[in-house]
Coordinates of C-alpha atoms and ligand atoms in Angstrom, one line a residue:
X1 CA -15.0 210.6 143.8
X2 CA -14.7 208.0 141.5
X3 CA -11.5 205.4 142.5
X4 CA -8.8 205.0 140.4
X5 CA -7.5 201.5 138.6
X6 CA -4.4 199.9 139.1
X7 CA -3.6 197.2 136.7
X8 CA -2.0 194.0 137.8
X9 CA 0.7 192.8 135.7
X10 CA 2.1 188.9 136.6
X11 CA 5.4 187.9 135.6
X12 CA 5.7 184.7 137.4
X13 CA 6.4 183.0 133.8
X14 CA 8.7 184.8 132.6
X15 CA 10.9 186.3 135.5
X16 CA 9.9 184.0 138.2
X17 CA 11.0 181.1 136.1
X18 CA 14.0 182.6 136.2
X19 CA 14.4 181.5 139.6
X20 CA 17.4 179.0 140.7
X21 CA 15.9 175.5 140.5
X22 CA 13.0 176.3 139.2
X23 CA 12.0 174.6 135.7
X24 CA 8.6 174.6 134.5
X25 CA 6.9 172.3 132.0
X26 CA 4.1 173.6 129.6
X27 CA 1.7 171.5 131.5
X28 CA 3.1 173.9 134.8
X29 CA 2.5 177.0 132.5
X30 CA -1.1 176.0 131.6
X31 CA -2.0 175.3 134.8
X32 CA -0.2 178.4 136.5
X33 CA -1.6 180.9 133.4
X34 CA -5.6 179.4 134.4
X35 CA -5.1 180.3 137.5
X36 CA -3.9 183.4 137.1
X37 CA -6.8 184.6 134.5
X38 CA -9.4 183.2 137.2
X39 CA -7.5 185.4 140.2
X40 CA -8.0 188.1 137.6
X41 CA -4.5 189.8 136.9
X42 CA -4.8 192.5 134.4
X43 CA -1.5 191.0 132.3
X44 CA -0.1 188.3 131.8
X45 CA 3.3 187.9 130.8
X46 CA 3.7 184.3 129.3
X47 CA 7.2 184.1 128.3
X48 CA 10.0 185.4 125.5
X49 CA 9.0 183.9 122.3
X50 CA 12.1 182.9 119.9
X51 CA 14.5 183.0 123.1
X52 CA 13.5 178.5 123.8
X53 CA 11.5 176.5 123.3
X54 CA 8.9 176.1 125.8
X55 CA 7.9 179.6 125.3
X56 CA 7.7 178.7 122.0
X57 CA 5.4 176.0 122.4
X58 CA 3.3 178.3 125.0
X59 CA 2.8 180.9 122.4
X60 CA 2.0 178.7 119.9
X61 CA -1.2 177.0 121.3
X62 CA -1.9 179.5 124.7
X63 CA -4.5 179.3 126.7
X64 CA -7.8 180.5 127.0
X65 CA -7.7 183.3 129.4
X66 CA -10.4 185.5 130.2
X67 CA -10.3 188.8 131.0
X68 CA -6.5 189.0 131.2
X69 CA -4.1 190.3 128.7
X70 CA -1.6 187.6 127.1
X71 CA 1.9 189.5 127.1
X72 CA 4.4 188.2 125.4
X73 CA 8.1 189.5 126.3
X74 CA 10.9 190.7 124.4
X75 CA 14.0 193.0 123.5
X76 CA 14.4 195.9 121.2
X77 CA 15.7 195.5 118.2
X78 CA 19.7 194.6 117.7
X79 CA 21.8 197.7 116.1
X80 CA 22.7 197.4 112.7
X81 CA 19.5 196.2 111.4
X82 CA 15.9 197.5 110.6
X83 CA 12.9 196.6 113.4
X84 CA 11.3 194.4 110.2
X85 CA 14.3 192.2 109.7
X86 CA 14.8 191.5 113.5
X87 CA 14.2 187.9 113.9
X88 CA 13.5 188.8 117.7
X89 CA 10.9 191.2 117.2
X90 CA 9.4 188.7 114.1
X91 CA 8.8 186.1 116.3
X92 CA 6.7 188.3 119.4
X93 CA 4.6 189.5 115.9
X94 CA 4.1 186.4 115.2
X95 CA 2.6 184.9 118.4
X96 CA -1.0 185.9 118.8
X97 CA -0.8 187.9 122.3
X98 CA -2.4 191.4 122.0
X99 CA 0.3 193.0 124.2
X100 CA 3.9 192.8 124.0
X101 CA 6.3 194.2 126.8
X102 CA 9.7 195.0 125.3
X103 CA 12.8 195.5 127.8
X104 CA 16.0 198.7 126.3
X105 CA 18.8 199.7 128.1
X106 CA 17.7 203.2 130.0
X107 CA 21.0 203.5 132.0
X108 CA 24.1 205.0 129.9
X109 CA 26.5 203.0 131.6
X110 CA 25.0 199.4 130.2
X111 CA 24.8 201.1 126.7
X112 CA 28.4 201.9 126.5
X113 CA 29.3 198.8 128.5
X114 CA 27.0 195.7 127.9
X115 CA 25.7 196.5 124.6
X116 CA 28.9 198.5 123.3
X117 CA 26.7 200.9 120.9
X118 CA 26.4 204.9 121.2
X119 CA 23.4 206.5 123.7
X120 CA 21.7 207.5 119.9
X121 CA 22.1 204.0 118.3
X122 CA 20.1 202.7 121.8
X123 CA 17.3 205.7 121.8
X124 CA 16.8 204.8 117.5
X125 CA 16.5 201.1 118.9
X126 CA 13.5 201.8 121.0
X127 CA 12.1 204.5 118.9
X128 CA 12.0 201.4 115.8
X129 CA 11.2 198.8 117.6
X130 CA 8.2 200.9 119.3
X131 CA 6.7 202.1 116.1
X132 CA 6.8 198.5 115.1
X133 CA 4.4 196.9 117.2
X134 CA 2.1 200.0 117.6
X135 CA 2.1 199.8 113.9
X136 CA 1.1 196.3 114.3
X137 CA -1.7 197.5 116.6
X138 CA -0.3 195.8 119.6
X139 CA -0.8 197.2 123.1
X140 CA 3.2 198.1 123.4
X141 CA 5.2 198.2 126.9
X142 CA 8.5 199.9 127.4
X143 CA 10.6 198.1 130.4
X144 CA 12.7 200.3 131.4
X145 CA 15.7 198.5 132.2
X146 CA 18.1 199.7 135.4
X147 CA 15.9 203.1 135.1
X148 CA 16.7 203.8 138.6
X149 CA 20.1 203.0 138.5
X150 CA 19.9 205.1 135.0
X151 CA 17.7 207.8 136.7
X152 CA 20.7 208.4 139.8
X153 CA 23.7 208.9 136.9
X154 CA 22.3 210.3 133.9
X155 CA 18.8 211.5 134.3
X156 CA 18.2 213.3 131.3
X157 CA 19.4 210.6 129.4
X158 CA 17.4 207.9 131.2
X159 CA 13.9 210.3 130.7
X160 CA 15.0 210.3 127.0
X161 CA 15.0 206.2 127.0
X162 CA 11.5 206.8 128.2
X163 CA 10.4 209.6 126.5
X164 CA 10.9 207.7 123.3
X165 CA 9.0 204.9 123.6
X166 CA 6.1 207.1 125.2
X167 CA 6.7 209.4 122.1
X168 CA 5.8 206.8 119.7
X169 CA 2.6 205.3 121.7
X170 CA 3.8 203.1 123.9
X171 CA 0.8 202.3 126.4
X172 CA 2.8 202.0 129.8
X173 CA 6.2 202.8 130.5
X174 CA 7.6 200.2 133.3
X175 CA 10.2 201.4 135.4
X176 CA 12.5 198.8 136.3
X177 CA 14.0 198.1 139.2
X178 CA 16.5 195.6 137.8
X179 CA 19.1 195.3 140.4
X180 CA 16.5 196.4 143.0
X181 CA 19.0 197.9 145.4
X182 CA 16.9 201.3 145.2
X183 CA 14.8 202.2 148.6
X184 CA 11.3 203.4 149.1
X185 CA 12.5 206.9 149.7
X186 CA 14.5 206.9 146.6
X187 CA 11.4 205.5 144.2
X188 CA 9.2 208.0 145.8
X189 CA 11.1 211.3 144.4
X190 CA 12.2 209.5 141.3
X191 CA 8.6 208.4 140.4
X192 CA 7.3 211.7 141.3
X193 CA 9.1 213.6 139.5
X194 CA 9.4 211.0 136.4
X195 CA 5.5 211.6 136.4
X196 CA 5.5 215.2 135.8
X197 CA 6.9 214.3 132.4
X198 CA 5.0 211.0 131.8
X199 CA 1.6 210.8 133.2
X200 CA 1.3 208.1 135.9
X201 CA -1.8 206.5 134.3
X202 CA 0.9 205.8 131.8
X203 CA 3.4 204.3 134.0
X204 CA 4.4 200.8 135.6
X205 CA 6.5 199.9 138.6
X206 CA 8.6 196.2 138.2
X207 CA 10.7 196.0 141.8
X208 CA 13.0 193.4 142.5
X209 CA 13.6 192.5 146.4
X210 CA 17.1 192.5 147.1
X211 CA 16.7 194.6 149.9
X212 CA 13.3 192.9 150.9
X213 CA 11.8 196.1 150.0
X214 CA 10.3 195.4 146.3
X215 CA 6.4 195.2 148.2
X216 CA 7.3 198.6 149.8
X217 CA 8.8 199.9 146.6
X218 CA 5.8 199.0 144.5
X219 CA 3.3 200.5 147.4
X220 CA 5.7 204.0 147.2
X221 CA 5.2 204.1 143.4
X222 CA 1.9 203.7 143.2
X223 CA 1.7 206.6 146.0
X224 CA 3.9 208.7 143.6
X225 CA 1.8 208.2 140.8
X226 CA 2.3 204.7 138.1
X227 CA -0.8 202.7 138.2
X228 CA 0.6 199.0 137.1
X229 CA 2.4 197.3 139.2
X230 CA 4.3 194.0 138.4
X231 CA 5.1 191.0 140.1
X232 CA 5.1 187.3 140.7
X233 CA 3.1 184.8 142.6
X234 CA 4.9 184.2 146.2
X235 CA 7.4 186.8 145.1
X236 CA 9.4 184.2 142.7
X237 CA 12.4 185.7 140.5
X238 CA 15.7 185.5 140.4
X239 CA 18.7 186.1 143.4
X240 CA 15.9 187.2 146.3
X241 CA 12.8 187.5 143.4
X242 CA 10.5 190.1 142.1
X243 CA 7.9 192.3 144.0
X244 CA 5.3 189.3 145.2
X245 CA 1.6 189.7 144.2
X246 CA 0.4 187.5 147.3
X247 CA 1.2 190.8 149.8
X248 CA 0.6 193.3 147.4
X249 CA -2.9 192.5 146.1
X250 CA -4.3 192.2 150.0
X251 CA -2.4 195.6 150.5
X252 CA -4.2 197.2 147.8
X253 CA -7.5 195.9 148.6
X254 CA -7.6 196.1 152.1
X255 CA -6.0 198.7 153.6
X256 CA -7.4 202.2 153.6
X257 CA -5.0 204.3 152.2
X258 CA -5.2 202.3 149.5
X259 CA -8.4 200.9 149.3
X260 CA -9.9 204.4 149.7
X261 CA -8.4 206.1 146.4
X262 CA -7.4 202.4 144.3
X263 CA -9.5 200.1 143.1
X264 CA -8.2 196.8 140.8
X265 CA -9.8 194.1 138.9
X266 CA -9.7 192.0 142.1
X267 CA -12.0 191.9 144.4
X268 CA -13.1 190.9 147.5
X269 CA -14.3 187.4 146.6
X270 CA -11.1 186.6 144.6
X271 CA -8.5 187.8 147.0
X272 CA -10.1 185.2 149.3
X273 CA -8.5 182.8 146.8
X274 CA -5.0 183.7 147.2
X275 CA -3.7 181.7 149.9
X276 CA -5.1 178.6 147.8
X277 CA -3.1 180.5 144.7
X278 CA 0.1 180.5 146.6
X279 CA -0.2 177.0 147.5
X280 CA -0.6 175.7 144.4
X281 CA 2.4 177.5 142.9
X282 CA 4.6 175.9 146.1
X283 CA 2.7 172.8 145.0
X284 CA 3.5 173.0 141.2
X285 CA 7.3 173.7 142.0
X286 CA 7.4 170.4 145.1
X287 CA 8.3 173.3 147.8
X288 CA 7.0 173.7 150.8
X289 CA 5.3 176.7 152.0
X290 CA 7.1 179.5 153.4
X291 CA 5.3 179.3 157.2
X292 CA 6.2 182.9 157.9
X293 CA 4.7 184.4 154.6
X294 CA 2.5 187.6 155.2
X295 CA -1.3 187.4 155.4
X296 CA -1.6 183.7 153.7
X297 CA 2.0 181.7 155.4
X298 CA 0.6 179.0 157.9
X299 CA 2.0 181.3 160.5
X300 CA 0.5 184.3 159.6
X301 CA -2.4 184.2 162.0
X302 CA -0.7 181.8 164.4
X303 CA -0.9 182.7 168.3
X304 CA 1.4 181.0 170.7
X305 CA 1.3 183.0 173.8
X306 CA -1.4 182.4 176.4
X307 CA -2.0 185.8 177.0
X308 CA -1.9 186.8 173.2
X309 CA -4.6 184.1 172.4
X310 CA -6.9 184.7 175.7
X311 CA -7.1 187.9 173.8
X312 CA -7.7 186.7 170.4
X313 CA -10.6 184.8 171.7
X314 CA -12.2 188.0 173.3
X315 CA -11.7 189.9 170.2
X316 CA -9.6 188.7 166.9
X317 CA -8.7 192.5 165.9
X318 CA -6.4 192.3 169.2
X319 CA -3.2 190.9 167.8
X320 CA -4.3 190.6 163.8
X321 CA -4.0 193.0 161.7
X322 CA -7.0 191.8 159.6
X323 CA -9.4 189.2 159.4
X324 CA -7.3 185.6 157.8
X325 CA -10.9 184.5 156.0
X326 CA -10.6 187.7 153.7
X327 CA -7.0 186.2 151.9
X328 CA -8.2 182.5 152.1
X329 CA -6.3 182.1 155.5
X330 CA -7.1 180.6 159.0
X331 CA -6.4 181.3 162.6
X332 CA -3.7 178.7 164.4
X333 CA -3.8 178.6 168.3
X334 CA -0.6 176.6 169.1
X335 CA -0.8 175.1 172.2
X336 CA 2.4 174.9 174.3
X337 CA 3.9 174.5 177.0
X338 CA 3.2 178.4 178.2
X339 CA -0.7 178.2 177.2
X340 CA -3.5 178.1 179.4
X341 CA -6.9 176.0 179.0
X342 CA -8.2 178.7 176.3
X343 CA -5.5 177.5 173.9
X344 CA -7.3 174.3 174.5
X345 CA -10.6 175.5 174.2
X346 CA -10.2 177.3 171.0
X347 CA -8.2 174.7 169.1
X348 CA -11.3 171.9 170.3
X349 CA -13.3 174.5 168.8
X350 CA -11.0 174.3 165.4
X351 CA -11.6 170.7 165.1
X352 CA -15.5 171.5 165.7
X353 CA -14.9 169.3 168.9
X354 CA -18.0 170.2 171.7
X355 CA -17.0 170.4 175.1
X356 CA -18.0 172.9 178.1
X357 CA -14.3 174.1 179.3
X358 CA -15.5 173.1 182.8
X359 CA -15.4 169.2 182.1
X360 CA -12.8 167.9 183.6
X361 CA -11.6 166.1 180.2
X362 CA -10.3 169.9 179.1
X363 CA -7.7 169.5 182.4
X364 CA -7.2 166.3 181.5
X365 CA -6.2 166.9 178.1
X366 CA -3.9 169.8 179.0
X367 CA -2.1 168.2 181.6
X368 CA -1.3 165.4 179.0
X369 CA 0.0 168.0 176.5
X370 CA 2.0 170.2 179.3
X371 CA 3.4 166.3 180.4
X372 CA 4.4 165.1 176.7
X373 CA 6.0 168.4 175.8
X374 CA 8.3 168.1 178.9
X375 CA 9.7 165.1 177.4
X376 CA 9.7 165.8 173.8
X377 CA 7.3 166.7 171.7
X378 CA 6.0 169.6 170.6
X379 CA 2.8 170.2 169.2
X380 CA 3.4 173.6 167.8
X381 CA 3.8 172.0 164.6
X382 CA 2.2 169.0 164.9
X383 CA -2.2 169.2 164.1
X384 CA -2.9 165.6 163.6
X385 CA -1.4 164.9 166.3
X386 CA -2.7 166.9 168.5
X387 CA -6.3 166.3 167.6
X388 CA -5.8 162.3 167.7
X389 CA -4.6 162.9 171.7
X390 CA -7.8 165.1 172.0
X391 CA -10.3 162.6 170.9
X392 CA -8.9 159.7 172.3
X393 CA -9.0 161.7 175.5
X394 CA -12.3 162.9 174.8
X395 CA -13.2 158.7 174.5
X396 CA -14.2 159.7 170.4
X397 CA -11.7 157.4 168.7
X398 CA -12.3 153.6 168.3
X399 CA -9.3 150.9 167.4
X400 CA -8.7 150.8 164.5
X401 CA -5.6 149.3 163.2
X402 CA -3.2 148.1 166.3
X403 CA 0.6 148.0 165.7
X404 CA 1.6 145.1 168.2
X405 CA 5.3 145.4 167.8
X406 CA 8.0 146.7 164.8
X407 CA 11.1 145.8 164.5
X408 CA 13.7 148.3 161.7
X409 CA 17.2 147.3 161.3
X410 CA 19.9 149.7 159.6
X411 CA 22.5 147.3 157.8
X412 CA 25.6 148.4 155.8
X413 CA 27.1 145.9 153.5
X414 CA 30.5 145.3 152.7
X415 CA 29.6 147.7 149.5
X416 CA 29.2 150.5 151.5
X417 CA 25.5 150.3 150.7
X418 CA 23.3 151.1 153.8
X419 CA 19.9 149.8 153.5
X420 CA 17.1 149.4 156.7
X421 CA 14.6 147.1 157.0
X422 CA 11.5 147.2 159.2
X423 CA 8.8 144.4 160.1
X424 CA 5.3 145.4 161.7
X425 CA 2.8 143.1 163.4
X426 CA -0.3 144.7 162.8
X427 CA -4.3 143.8 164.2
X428 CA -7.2 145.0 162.3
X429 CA -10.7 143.2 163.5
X430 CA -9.1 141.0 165.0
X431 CA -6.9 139.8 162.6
X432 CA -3.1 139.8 162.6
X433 CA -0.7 140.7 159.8
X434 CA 3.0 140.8 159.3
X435 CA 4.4 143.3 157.5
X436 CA 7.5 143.5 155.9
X437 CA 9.7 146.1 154.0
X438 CA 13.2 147.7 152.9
X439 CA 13.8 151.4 152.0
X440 CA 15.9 154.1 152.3
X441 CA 16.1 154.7 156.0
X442 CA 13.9 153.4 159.1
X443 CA 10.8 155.5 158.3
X444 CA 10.9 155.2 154.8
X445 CA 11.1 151.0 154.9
X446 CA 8.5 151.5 158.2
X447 CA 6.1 153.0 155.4
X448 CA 7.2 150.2 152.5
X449 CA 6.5 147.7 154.7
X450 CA 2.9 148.6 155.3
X451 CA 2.2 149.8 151.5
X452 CA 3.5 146.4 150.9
X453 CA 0.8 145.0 152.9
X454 CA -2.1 147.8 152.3
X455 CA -4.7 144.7 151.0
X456 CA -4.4 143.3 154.7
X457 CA -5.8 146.2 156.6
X458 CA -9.0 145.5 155.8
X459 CA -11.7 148.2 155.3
X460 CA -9.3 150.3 156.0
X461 CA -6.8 150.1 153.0
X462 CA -8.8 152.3 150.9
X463 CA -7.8 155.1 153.1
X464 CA -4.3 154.9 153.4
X465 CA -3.7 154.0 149.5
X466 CA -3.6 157.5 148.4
X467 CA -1.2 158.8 151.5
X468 CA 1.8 159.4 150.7
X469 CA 4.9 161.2 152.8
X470 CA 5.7 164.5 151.7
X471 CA 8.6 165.2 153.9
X472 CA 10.0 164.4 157.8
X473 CA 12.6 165.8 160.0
X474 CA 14.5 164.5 162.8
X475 CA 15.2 166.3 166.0
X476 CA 17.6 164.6 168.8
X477 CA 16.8 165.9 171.8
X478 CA 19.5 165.1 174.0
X479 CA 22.3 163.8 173.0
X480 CA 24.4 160.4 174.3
X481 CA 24.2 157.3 172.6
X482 CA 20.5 156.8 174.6
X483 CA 19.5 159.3 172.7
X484 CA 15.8 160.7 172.5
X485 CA 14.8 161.7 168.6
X486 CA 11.7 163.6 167.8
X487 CA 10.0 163.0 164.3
X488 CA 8.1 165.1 162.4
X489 CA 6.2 163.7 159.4
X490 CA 4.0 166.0 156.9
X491 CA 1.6 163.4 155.1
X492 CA -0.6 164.2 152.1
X493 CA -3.7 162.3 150.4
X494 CA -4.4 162.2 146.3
X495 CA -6.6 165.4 147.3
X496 CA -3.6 167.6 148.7
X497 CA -4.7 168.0 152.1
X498 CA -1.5 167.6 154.6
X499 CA -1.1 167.1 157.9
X500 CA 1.4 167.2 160.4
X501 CA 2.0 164.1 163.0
X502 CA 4.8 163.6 165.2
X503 CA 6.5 160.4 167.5
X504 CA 9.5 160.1 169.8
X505 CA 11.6 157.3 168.9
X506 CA 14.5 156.3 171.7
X507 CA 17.7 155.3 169.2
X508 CA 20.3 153.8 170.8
X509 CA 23.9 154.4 168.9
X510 CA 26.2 152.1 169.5
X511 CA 30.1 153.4 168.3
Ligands
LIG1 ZN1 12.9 191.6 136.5

């Protein structure tokens, strides 16, 4: 039996940049909408047209995509005025995207209230503005504003919303969860029987996640019968964001129940790519990853407990629920304080470091790592780290830049104005070199004072040009004025890699 598509309809331009604090520039757009066509999304929703103008600009000179559908986003027609003569819908004919998804009203409640006009002024609305662009020979979506809000008051009036636009030609119907406060049980029976009228080859699901459920809700509709599903990259979108494409596409792809009767545009070798996807968005918008995100979050694949990771070593499938290499992923073994010597072993293996588990180097190491986190740090988090203690106890790492002594001051002057300075005495071949530098806090004038000084380290100042410190947090660890402070420093280099690294620092506070 032959599979059935599912199209793949991304929104993370237009409703994910609706998302607090998030502002993107055209140059974002480009790069977002390229990856995006090369992931293979069906649709691509690029923006509203007329509404500002970066969309504007974006419409005007878009991108090359291939194999994905520019959409370009709108709103029917105003009352009072003929779909022609609608500078809204003028400007979405204007643009040269082949497919334009058009949000109406489909609850009574937000006719009478929000846009004040009568249920018939609304249905002629859709029914004009539809005929419009299908006239125009445009592939025409009705979003289906509130529907399931709609759907629970006034049902026969929220299938006649629909009915319209299908009426007149529309290609998909989307049915929107706008508030997304409705539960998978809830869009089950709704979608079901919303497809005995309108054919779910016909029909789209767009879920929002206020109650974490919009993944779950897009899953249940596609059960009941649509076959697009929209969404946005990392689940972006305004209050707690739109259904997120990241979970969805792996669910779709690799788990049976879907895999056996679905098939997308997507596949195998492409879904590999979406951890790096997701990345780059967190990239594009200066965030840092969300650890915990399912199948590609750093933590996703992360095993902690010594018995959990003896296991994982036997056989993977023991505590993961699929293999992390098919979204682009990797195992983590954490070592800690509870692990055994096969957390060692198979994190030496991560860093492709040879060793027979029997040398007594492996004990060595893991009695160094079960001593340092007893009085501080924690190398949960902490990679670099970690694999710097590992080869220097495996005798791999030469000298290679020696920091004799440093010295960082905190000063606030009679302004108010608080400013620390820090001065290094560093040895590289045998040379020495004083470095000096102010900033905004010890480790940021620790790190001017050695950017100051790069040229002096030698060979090695080609390295450490491009590094740059991405972010650092500060743990006390017990408190007094002797107090012990863990830091925690994410580094990155001009090609994006990051790592984590991590030092205890004694602070003493004087009152
Ligand atoms: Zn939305």
């Amino acid at each position: 039996m032959s599979k059935e598509k599912i199209f793949i309809f991304d929104t993370t331009l237009r409703d994910g940049a609706q998302t607090e604090g998030v502002n993107f520039s055209i140059d974002d757009k480009n790069k977002i909408a390229k990856a995006l066509s090369n992931l293979g999304v069906d649709y691509l929703e690029g923006g509203w047209p007329g509404a500002n103008t970066l969309d504007t600009t974006f419409f005007n000179k878009p991108p090359k995509l291939e194999n994905t559908i520019l959409t370009a986003f709108g709103m029917t027609k105003k009352a009072g005025r003929s779909a022609e003569n609608d500078p809204g819908l003028s400007a979405l004919l204007n643009t040269n995207a082949p497919a334009i998804c058009l949000v109406g009203k489909s609850w009574d409640f937000h006719v009478d209230v929000a846009l004040g006009i009568t249920k018939e002024e609304n249905l002629e609305n859709i029914k004009e503005s539809a005929k419009l662009f299908i006239k125009n020979k445009k592939e025409f979506m009705f979003d289906a504003e509130h529907f399931f809000d709609g759907y629970k008051k006034n049902p026969e009036y929220a299938l006649a919303c629909i009915k319209t636009a299908f009426d007149e030609g529309a290609r998909w119907i989307v049915l929107c969860d706008t508030n997304g406060g409705t539960l998978p049980n809830e869009i089950g029976e709704i979608v079901s029987k919303v497809s005995k009228q309108i054919p779910g080859k016909n029909l789209g699901i767009h879920a929002h996640n206020d109650t974490e459920n919009a993944v779950a809700n897009s899953l249940t509709a596609v059960l009941a019968g649509v076959r697009q599903v929209q969404g946005t990259i990392n689940g972006l979108g305004e209050r707690c964001g739109n259904a997120n494409l990241i979970s969805l596409i792996p669910s779709l792809t690799l788990k049976k129940s879907f895999s056996d009767n679905f098939e997308i545009k997507i596949k195998k070798d492409k879904v590999k790519t979406l951890t790096e996807c997701s990345r780059l968005l967190d990239e594009i918008l200066n965030r840092k990853s969300n650890r915990r995100a399912a199948y590609v979050g750093p933590s996703a694949f992360a095993h902690k407990g010594g018995l959990h990771v003896s296991a994982v070593s036997k056989d993977p499938k023991t505590y993961e629920h699929i293999d992390p290499s098919l979204v682009g992923n990797v195992r983590n073994i954490i070592v800690s304080d509870q692990a055994g010597k096969s957390n060692i072993m198979s994190r030496l293996n991560k860093y492709g470091i040879k060793i027979d588990k029997n040398d007594p180097k492996v004990q060595t190491l893991l009695t160094e790592v079960k001593d340092r986190e007893f009085i501080g740090y924690s190398y949960d988090g902490a990679d670099a780290s970690f694999e710097l203690l590992a080869r220097r106890i495996m005798g791999e790492i030469p000298k290679y830049i020696t920091i004799h002594m440093y010295d960082v001051t905190v000063k606030k002057s009679a302004s108010g104005e608080i400013i620390s300075s820090a001065k290094a005495q560093l040895e590289v071949d045998k040379k020495l070199s004083i470095c000096e530098g102010e900033g905004n806090g010890p480790v940021n004038a620790l790190d001017n004072a050695i950017r100051n000084n790069i040229d002096n380290l030698g060979k090695y100042s080609k390295y450490l040009k491009d590094l740059k410190l991405v972010d650092y947090k500060v743990r006390i660890l017990n408190t007094g004025t002797n107090a012990t402070t863990r830091v925690s420093i994410e580094s990155t280099d001009r090609e994006g890699k990051s790592w984590f690294h991590q030092t205890l620092l004694k602070l003493h506070l004087r009152h």
